[in-house]
Amino acid sequence: MVSCLVALLALSSPEPDAGNYRSWLRFVQPDAREQAYKEIDWRTSLREGMAEARALGRPILLWTMNGHPLGCT
Amino acid sequence: MVWSDPEIKRLSKEFVTVADEAYRLYPEWEGHLRDAAQRPDHVFFKRFGEQMPAGDWNRKGTKQGIYMIGPDAEYLEGRFAASGEPADVRARLRRALERWDALREEKGYANRPVPPKPWAPPPGVEGELVLRVNVRDLPRGAGDRSGARRHEVAESRMWLDFTKWAWNEGWVAIDRARSLVPTGRAEEPVDPAVWRQVVREAFVDTVRGQAPEWKDEEVREARVTMRRREDGRIEYRGSFRAEGGGRAFSGKVYGQGVWDDSKGAFVELDIVALGERSGKAQFNQRENDFGPAPMGVTLSLSRS
């Protein structure tokens, strides 16, 4: 699949159409390994996590990046 | 990435797992820091940071990282810039849980099970139609590996390795889902205001890092038409061009969707935008890659 798409790119600027758009979807979108982080139930704000942690008496695991890690910017 | 590690996934279930934006939680610029000073989440994170060992907390810079924090901001474990080494994160999680066992006994924390959290759009993403946006570099010709998956690429342990497999994900919300449903059988334009919003917000080079949305005047072209095919599927075709601030992205669009009248909603919607990008934003790591080079953007109803 990748070699076909690369061949298409070598000919001209890529153009999506009915015949190839699903291949391009698969190429651009993350696969299962790349999306493994979604198997964890992330709360999307520390405020939400703080309230829940206090209510449950549980610790927080915070993943923080410049640019929200879940694309929530 | 560490989150695919089975042991890390298992240990994470002992925590309330939170993902949030580092600069918002702890701004580095003085002015923004003053504005954040009284915000409860900043105060909480700051109190935690004050207990962190010096080498694990980036006192003067970005606070990006992975941290384990008690319900009252107690220090358990953590490190800034700690998202690349599963072995290190596993060890920190285990130490955190050991400290947690002692802490919860000392303070009488209930340690109730953490319930699963059903998926919901991120805060601020509101509309009848919420689409997942993905962006990735495309191969630049025979033999070029741009857009490869991380496990397909040899790593040299250098920080910029991530540019070999980088991709990103975001969201765009459209107020009215029916704005992408044709009213008749003939080809008709999608509401230009809707499509301009999509181009402005979603067709942005964030492959390697943050980049701002386009300003409205930088969207030079945003045209998409829609029509109902014989099989009932809706087909989208169009083109776009955005340019300004030292960067540009232009290309073609194609997609298909299935609208369920009985539900008043899309049950399937996938749109692909392929084009050529150039230039850089302040934080999107394109200093050595001005282009022009091919890039792809997808919009999908599916969350994964």
CSV table of C-alpha atoms in Angstrom, one decimal:
chain,number,residue,atom,x,y,z
A,1,MET,CA,0.0,0.0,0.0
A,2,VAL,CA,2.7,2.4,1.0
A,3,SER,CA,4.7,1.7,-2.2
A,4,CYS,CA,1.6,2.5,-4.3
A,5,LEU,CA,1.1,5.7,-2.5
A,6,VAL,CA,4.7,6.7,-2.9
A,7,ALA,CA,4.6,5.9,-6.6
A,8,LEU,CA,1.6,8.2,-6.8
A,9,LEU,CA,3.5,11.0,-5.1
A,10,ALA,CA,6.5,10.5,-7.4
A,11,LEU,CA,4.3,11.3,-10.5
A,12,SER,CA,2.7,14.5,-9.3
A,13,SER,CA,1.3,16.4,-6.4
A,14,PRO,CA,-0.9,13.9,-4.5
A,15,GLU,CA,-4.7,14.2,-5.1
A,16,PRO,CA,-7.2,12.3,-3.1
A,17,ASP,CA,-10.1,10.6,-4.9
A,18,ALA,CA,-12.7,7.9,-4.6
A,19,GLY,CA,-10.1,5.2,-5.4
A,20,ASN,CA,-7.4,6.2,-3.0
A,21,TYR,CA,-8.8,8.2,-0.2
A,22,ARG,CA,-9.2,5.2,2.1
A,23,SER,CA,-5.5,4.3,1.6
A,24,TRP,CA,-4.5,7.9,2.5
A,25,LEU,CA,-6.8,7.7,5.5
A,26,ARG,CA,-4.9,4.6,6.7
A,27,PHE,CA,-1.6,6.3,6.0
A,28,VAL,CA,-2.2,9.5,7.8
A,29,GLN,CA,-4.3,8.3,10.7
A,30,PRO,CA,-2.4,6.6,13.6
A,31,ASP,CA,-2.5,2.9,13.8
A,32,ALA,CA,-3.3,0.8,16.9
A,33,ARG,CA,0.2,0.9,18.3
A,34,GLU,CA,0.4,4.7,17.9
A,35,GLN,CA,-3.0,5.0,19.7
A,36,ALA,CA,-2.1,2.8,22.7
A,37,TYR,CA,-2.3,5.9,24.9
A,38,LYS,CA,-6.1,6.0,24.3
A,39,GLU,CA,-6.4,2.8,26.2
A,40,ILE,CA,-5.9,4.8,29.4
A,41,ASP,CA,-8.9,6.8,30.6
A,42,TRP,CA,-7.5,10.3,30.5
A,43,ARG,CA,-9.3,13.1,32.3
A,44,THR,CA,-8.6,16.2,30.1
A,45,SER,CA,-7.9,18.7,32.8
A,46,LEU,CA,-6.0,18.7,36.1
A,47,ARG,CA,-9.0,20.5,37.8
A,48,GLU,CA,-11.2,17.6,36.9
A,49,GLY,CA,-8.6,15.2,38.2
A,50,MET,CA,-8.1,17.1,41.4
A,51,ALA,CA,-11.8,16.9,42.2
A,52,GLU,CA,-12.0,13.2,41.5
A,53,ALA,CA,-8.8,12.4,43.3
A,54,ARG,CA,-10.1,14.1,46.5
A,55,ALA,CA,-13.5,12.4,46.2
A,56,LEU,CA,-11.9,9.0,45.8
A,57,GLY,CA,-8.9,9.4,48.0
A,58,ARG,CA,-6.6,8.4,45.1
A,59,PRO,CA,-3.4,9.7,43.7
A,60,ILE,CA,-3.1,11.5,40.3
A,61,LEU,CA,-1.0,10.4,37.4
A,62,LEU,CA,-0.4,13.6,35.4
A,63,TRP,CA,0.8,13.6,31.8
A,64,THR,CA,1.5,17.2,30.7
A,65,MET,CA,3.0,18.6,27.5
A,66,ASN,CA,3.3,21.9,25.8
A,67,GLY,CA,0.3,21.5,23.5
A,68,HIS,CA,-2.3,19.3,25.3
A,69,PRO,CA,-1.3,15.7,25.0
A,70,LEU,CA,-4.7,14.7,23.7
A,71,GLY,CA,-4.8,17.5,21.1
A,72,CYS,CA,-7.1,19.5,23.3
A,73,THR,CA,-5.5,22.9,22.5
B,1,MET,CA,5.7,6.0,23.7
B,2,VAL,CA,5.5,4.8,27.3
B,3,TRP,CA,1.7,4.4,27.3
B,4,SER,CA,1.8,1.3,25.1
B,5,ASP,CA,3.8,-0.5,27.8
B,6,PRO,CA,1.6,-3.2,29.4
B,7,GLU,CA,3.0,-2.7,32.9
B,8,ILE,CA,2.6,1.0,32.7
B,9,LYS,CA,-1.0,0.6,31.6
B,10,ARG,CA,-1.7,-1.8,34.5
B,11,LEU,CA,-0.1,0.5,37.1
B,12,SER,CA,-1.9,3.6,35.7
B,13,LYS,CA,-5.2,2.0,36.9
B,14,GLU,CA,-4.2,2.8,40.5
B,15,PHE,CA,-4.3,6.5,39.6
B,16,VAL,CA,-6.8,9.2,38.5
B,17,THR,CA,-5.1,9.6,35.1
B,18,VAL,CA,-5.0,13.2,33.8
B,19,ALA,CA,-3.6,14.8,30.6
B,20,ASP,CA,-3.3,18.6,30.5
B,21,GLU,CA,-1.4,21.4,28.9
B,22,ALA,CA,1.9,22.2,30.6
B,23,TYR,CA,2.1,25.9,29.8
B,24,ARG,CA,-1.4,26.6,31.0
B,25,LEU,CA,-0.7,24.8,34.3
B,26,TYR,CA,2.6,26.5,34.9
B,27,PRO,CA,3.4,29.4,32.5
B,28,GLU,CA,7.0,30.4,32.0
B,29,TRP,CA,6.5,34.0,31.0
B,30,GLU,CA,6.2,36.3,34.0
B,31,GLY,CA,3.0,38.0,32.9
B,32,HIS,CA,1.1,34.7,32.3
B,33,LEU,CA,2.5,33.3,35.6
B,34,ARG,CA,1.0,36.3,37.4
B,35,ASP,CA,-2.4,35.7,35.7
B,36,ALA,CA,-2.2,32.0,36.8
B,37,ALA,CA,-1.1,32.7,40.4
B,38,GLN,CA,-4.5,32.2,42.0
B,39,ARG,CA,-5.8,29.4,39.7
B,40,PRO,CA,-6.4,26.3,41.8
B,41,ASP,CA,-4.8,23.9,39.3
B,42,HIS,CA,-1.7,26.1,39.0
B,43,VAL,CA,-1.5,26.4,42.8
B,44,PHE,CA,-1.9,22.6,43.1
B,45,PHE,CA,0.8,21.8,40.5
B,46,LYS,CA,3.2,24.5,42.0
B,47,ARG,CA,2.8,23.1,45.5
B,48,PHE,CA,3.7,19.6,44.1
B,49,GLY,CA,6.6,21.0,42.2
B,50,GLU,CA,8.1,22.6,45.3
B,51,GLN,CA,8.5,19.2,46.8
B,52,MET,CA,10.1,17.6,43.7
B,53,PRO,CA,13.9,16.7,43.9
B,54,ALA,CA,15.9,19.3,42.0
B,55,GLY,CA,17.0,17.1,39.1
B,56,ASP,CA,13.4,15.9,38.4
B,57,TRP,CA,11.8,19.4,38.2
B,58,ASN,CA,12.6,21.9,35.6
B,59,ARG,CA,12.4,24.9,37.9
B,60,LYS,CA,13.0,27.7,35.3
B,61,GLY,CA,11.6,26.1,32.2
B,62,THR,CA,8.8,24.0,30.7
B,63,LYS,CA,7.2,21.6,33.1
B,64,GLN,CA,6.3,19.0,30.4
B,65,GLY,CA,6.6,15.6,32.0
B,66,ILE,CA,4.9,12.7,33.9
B,67,TYR,CA,4.1,13.2,37.6
B,68,MET,CA,2.5,11.2,40.3
B,69,ILE,CA,0.7,13.4,42.9
B,70,GLY,CA,-1.3,12.8,46.0
B,71,PRO,CA,-4.8,14.2,46.4
B,72,ASP,CA,-3.5,17.2,48.4
B,73,ALA,CA,-0.6,17.8,46.0
B,74,GLU,CA,1.7,15.5,48.0
B,75,TYR,CA,4.9,14.4,46.2
B,76,LEU,CA,5.0,10.8,45.1
B,77,GLU,CA,7.2,10.7,42.0
B,78,GLY,CA,7.8,12.2,38.6
B,79,ARG,CA,10.1,13.8,36.2
B,80,PHE,CA,10.0,16.6,33.6
B,81,ALA,CA,10.5,15.5,30.0
B,82,ALA,CA,9.8,11.9,31.0
B,83,SER,CA,7.8,10.4,28.2
B,84,GLY,CA,10.4,8.5,26.2
B,85,GLU,CA,11.7,5.8,28.6
B,86,PRO,CA,9.2,3.1,29.6
B,87,ALA,CA,11.7,1.5,32.1
B,88,ASP,CA,12.2,4.8,33.9
B,89,VAL,CA,8.4,5.5,34.1
B,90,ARG,CA,7.7,2.0,35.3
B,91,ALA,CA,10.2,2.4,38.1
B,92,ARG,CA,8.8,5.8,39.1
B,93,LEU,CA,5.2,4.4,39.1
B,94,ARG,CA,6.2,1.6,41.4
B,95,ARG,CA,8.0,4.0,43.8
B,96,ALA,CA,5.1,6.3,43.7
B,97,LEU,CA,2.7,3.5,44.7
B,98,GLU,CA,5.0,2.5,47.5
B,99,ARG,CA,4.9,6.1,48.8
B,100,TRP,CA,1.2,6.1,48.2
B,101,ASP,CA,0.7,3.1,50.4
B,102,ALA,CA,2.4,4.8,53.3
B,103,LEU,CA,0.7,8.2,52.6
B,104,ARG,CA,-2.9,6.8,52.4
B,105,GLU,CA,-2.4,5.0,55.7
B,106,GLU,CA,-1.0,8.1,57.4
B,107,LYS,CA,-3.8,10.4,56.1
B,108,GLY,CA,-6.6,7.9,55.9
B,109,TYR,CA,-7.3,8.3,52.2
B,110,ALA,CA,-10.1,6.0,51.1
B,111,ASN,CA,-8.4,4.7,47.9
B,112,ARG,CA,-11.7,3.9,46.3
B,113,PRO,CA,-11.6,2.3,42.8
B,114,VAL,CA,-11.1,4.8,39.9
B,115,PRO,CA,-14.2,4.5,37.7
B,116,PRO,CA,-13.8,4.2,33.9
B,117,LYS,CA,-14.3,7.5,32.1
B,118,PRO,CA,-16.5,7.4,29.0
B,119,TRP,CA,-15.1,9.3,26.0
B,120,ALA,CA,-16.3,12.9,25.6
B,121,PRO,CA,-15.1,15.7,23.4
B,122,PRO,CA,-12.3,17.7,25.1
B,123,PRO,CA,-13.3,20.8,27.0
B,124,GLY,CA,-14.2,23.7,24.6
B,125,VAL,CA,-14.8,21.4,21.7
B,126,GLU,CA,-18.5,21.8,21.2
B,127,GLY,CA,-20.8,21.3,18.2
B,128,GLU,CA,-23.2,18.9,16.7
B,129,LEU,CA,-20.4,17.4,14.6
B,130,VAL,CA,-17.0,16.7,16.3
B,131,LEU,CA,-14.3,15.4,13.9
B,132,ARG,CA,-11.0,13.9,14.8
B,133,VAL,CA,-8.1,15.6,12.9
B,134,ASN,CA,-4.9,13.8,12.1
B,135,VAL,CA,-1.9,15.3,10.4
B,136,ARG,CA,1.2,13.5,9.1
B,137,ASP,CA,4.0,14.1,6.6
B,138,LEU,CA,3.7,12.2,3.3
B,139,PRO,CA,6.6,10.5,1.5
B,140,ARG,CA,8.6,12.8,-0.7
B,141,GLY,CA,9.5,10.3,-3.4
B,142,ALA,CA,11.0,6.9,-3.9
B,143,GLY,CA,13.0,5.8,-0.8
B,144,ASP,CA,11.8,8.7,1.4
B,145,ARG,CA,10.4,7.5,4.8
B,146,SER,CA,8.5,10.7,5.8
B,147,GLY,CA,5.3,9.7,7.6
B,148,ALA,CA,6.7,6.3,8.7
B,149,ARG,CA,5.5,4.7,11.9
B,150,ARG,CA,7.8,4.9,14.9
B,151,HIS,CA,8.4,1.1,15.0
B,152,GLU,CA,9.4,1.2,11.4
B,153,VAL,CA,12.2,3.7,12.0
B,154,ALA,CA,15.7,3.1,13.6
B,155,GLU,CA,16.2,5.3,16.6
B,156,SER,CA,19.5,7.0,17.5
B,157,ARG,CA,18.4,8.2,20.9
B,158,MET,CA,18.6,11.8,19.8
B,159,TRP,CA,15.8,14.2,20.7
B,160,LEU,CA,15.0,15.0,17.1
B,161,ASP,CA,14.4,11.3,16.3
B,162,PHE,CA,10.7,12.0,16.8
B,163,THR,CA,10.6,14.0,13.6
B,164,LYS,CA,11.1,10.7,11.7
B,165,TRP,CA,7.7,9.3,12.8
B,166,ALA,CA,5.8,12.4,14.1
B,167,TRP,CA,2.1,12.8,13.7
B,168,ASN,CA,-0.5,14.7,15.6
B,169,GLU,CA,-4.2,14.6,16.5
B,170,GLY,CA,-6.7,17.3,17.3
B,171,TRP,CA,-10.4,18.0,17.0
B,172,VAL,CA,-12.6,20.4,15.1
B,173,ALA,CA,-16.3,21.0,16.0
B,174,ILE,CA,-18.9,22.1,13.5
B,175,ASP,CA,-22.0,23.8,15.0
B,176,ARG,CA,-24.5,22.3,12.6
B,177,ALA,CA,-24.0,18.8,11.3
B,178,ARG,CA,-26.5,19.3,8.5
B,179,SER,CA,-24.2,21.9,6.9
B,180,LEU,CA,-22.4,19.0,5.4
B,181,VAL,CA,-25.6,17.3,4.0
B,182,PRO,CA,-26.8,18.2,0.5
B,183,THR,CA,-30.3,19.5,0.3
B,184,GLY,CA,-30.9,17.8,-3.1
B,185,ARG,CA,-29.4,15.5,-5.7
B,186,ALA,CA,-27.3,18.1,-7.6
B,187,GLU,CA,-23.8,19.0,-6.6
B,188,GLU,CA,-23.8,22.0,-4.3
B,189,PRO,CA,-21.2,24.0,-2.3
B,190,VAL,CA,-20.7,23.4,1.4
B,191,ASP,CA,-21.4,26.6,3.3
B,192,PRO,CA,-18.1,28.6,2.8
B,193,ALA,CA,-18.2,29.8,6.4
B,194,VAL,CA,-18.1,26.2,7.6
B,195,TRP,CA,-15.4,25.1,5.3
B,196,ARG,CA,-13.3,28.2,6.1
B,197,GLN,CA,-13.5,27.3,9.7
B,198,VAL,CA,-12.3,23.8,9.0
B,199,VAL,CA,-9.4,25.0,7.0
B,200,ARG,CA,-8.5,27.7,9.6
B,201,GLU,CA,-8.6,25.3,12.6
B,202,ALA,CA,-7.7,21.9,11.2
B,203,PHE,CA,-5.5,22.3,8.1
B,204,VAL,CA,-2.5,23.4,10.2
B,205,ASP,CA,1.0,21.9,10.3
B,206,THR,CA,1.2,20.4,13.8
B,207,VAL,CA,3.0,17.3,12.6
B,208,ARG,CA,6.1,18.0,14.8
B,209,GLY,CA,4.6,20.4,17.3
B,210,GLN,CA,2.3,23.3,18.1
B,211,ALA,CA,1.3,25.8,15.5
B,212,PRO,CA,-1.4,28.4,15.6
B,213,GLU,CA,-4.5,28.3,13.6
B,214,TRP,CA,-4.7,30.4,10.5
B,215,LYS,CA,-6.0,33.9,10.8
B,216,ASP,CA,-9.2,34.3,8.8
B,217,GLU,CA,-7.5,36.5,6.2
B,218,GLU,CA,-4.8,33.9,5.7
B,219,VAL,CA,-7.4,31.4,4.4
B,220,ARG,CA,-7.0,32.4,0.7
B,221,GLU,CA,-9.2,29.6,-0.7
B,222,ALA,CA,-11.6,27.2,0.9
B,223,ARG,CA,-14.0,25.5,-1.5
B,224,VAL,CA,-15.7,22.2,-1.1
B,225,THR,CA,-18.8,20.8,-2.9
B,226,MET,CA,-21.0,17.9,-1.9
B,227,ARG,CA,-23.3,15.6,-3.8
B,228,ARG,CA,-25.3,12.5,-3.1
B,229,ARG,CA,-24.2,9.5,-5.1
B,230,GLU,CA,-26.5,6.8,-6.5
B,231,ASP,CA,-25.7,4.6,-3.5
B,232,GLY,CA,-26.8,7.3,-1.1
B,233,ARG,CA,-23.3,8.2,0.1
B,234,ILE,CA,-22.3,11.9,0.2
B,235,GLU,CA,-19.2,12.8,-1.7
B,236,TYR,CA,-17.0,15.8,-1.0
B,237,ARG,CA,-14.5,17.4,-3.4
B,238,GLY,CA,-12.6,20.6,-3.1
B,239,SER,CA,-9.5,22.6,-2.7
B,240,PHE,CA,-7.9,25.0,-0.2
B,241,ARG,CA,-5.0,27.4,0.2
B,242,ALA,CA,-3.8,29.1,3.4
B,243,GLU,CA,-0.8,31.4,3.5
B,244,GLY,CA,0.6,33.8,6.0
B,245,GLY,CA,3.1,34.4,8.8
B,246,GLY,CA,5.9,32.6,6.9
B,247,ARG,CA,4.0,29.4,6.2
B,248,ALA,CA,1.6,28.0,3.7
B,249,PHE,CA,-0.5,24.9,3.0
B,250,SER,CA,-2.5,24.2,-0.1
B,251,GLY,CA,-4.0,21.2,-1.8
B,252,LYS,CA,-7.1,19.1,-2.7
B,253,VAL,CA,-9.8,17.5,-0.6
B,254,TYR,CA,-11.9,14.4,-1.1
B,255,GLY,CA,-14.2,12.6,1.3
B,256,GLN,CA,-17.3,10.5,1.8
B,257,GLY,CA,-20.0,10.4,4.4
B,258,VAL,CA,-23.1,8.6,5.3
B,259,TRP,CA,-26.0,10.6,6.9
B,260,ASP,CA,-28.7,8.7,8.8
B,261,ASP,CA,-31.9,10.7,8.6
B,262,SER,CA,-33.5,8.6,11.3
B,263,LYS,CA,-30.8,9.6,13.7
B,264,GLY,CA,-30.2,13.1,12.3
B,265,ALA,CA,-26.5,12.4,12.4
B,266,PHE,CA,-23.6,11.1,10.4
B,267,VAL,CA,-22.8,7.5,11.0
B,268,GLU,CA,-19.7,7.7,8.8
B,269,LEU,CA,-17.6,10.6,7.7
B,270,ASP,CA,-14.0,10.7,6.4
B,271,ILE,CA,-12.3,13.5,4.6
B,272,VAL,CA,-8.8,13.5,3.3
B,273,ALA,CA,-6.8,16.7,2.4
B,274,LEU,CA,-3.5,16.3,0.6
B,275,GLY,CA,-1.2,19.1,-0.3
B,276,GLU,CA,2.0,20.9,-0.1
B,277,ARG,CA,3.2,22.8,3.0
B,278,SER,CA,6.0,25.2,3.5
B,279,GLY,CA,7.5,27.4,6.2
B,280,LYS,CA,7.5,27.1,9.9
B,281,ALA,CA,5.7,28.3,13.1
B,282,GLN,CA,7.5,29.1,16.3
B,283,PHE,CA,7.2,25.7,17.9
B,284,ASN,CA,6.6,23.2,15.2
B,285,GLN,CA,10.2,22.1,14.7
B,286,ARG,CA,10.4,22.9,11.0
B,287,GLU,CA,13.6,25.0,11.2
B,288,ASN,CA,15.5,22.4,9.1
B,289,ASP,CA,12.5,21.5,7.0
B,290,PHE,CA,11.0,24.5,5.3
B,291,GLY,CA,9.7,22.6,2.4
B,292,PRO,CA,7.8,22.7,0.2
B,293,ALA,CA,6.9,19.1,1.1
B,294,PRO,CA,3.7,17.0,1.0
B,295,MET,CA,1.5,16.7,4.1
B,296,GLY,CA,-1.8,15.0,4.7
B,297,VAL,CA,-4.7,15.9,7.0
B,298,THR,CA,-7.7,13.7,7.7
B,299,LEU,CA,-11.0,14.4,9.3
B,300,SER,CA,-13.0,11.5,10.7
B,301,LEU,CA,-16.0,10.8,12.8
B,302,SER,CA,-14.3,7.8,14.3
B,303,ARG,CA,-12.4,8.5,17.5
B,304,SER,CA,-9.7,5.9,16.7
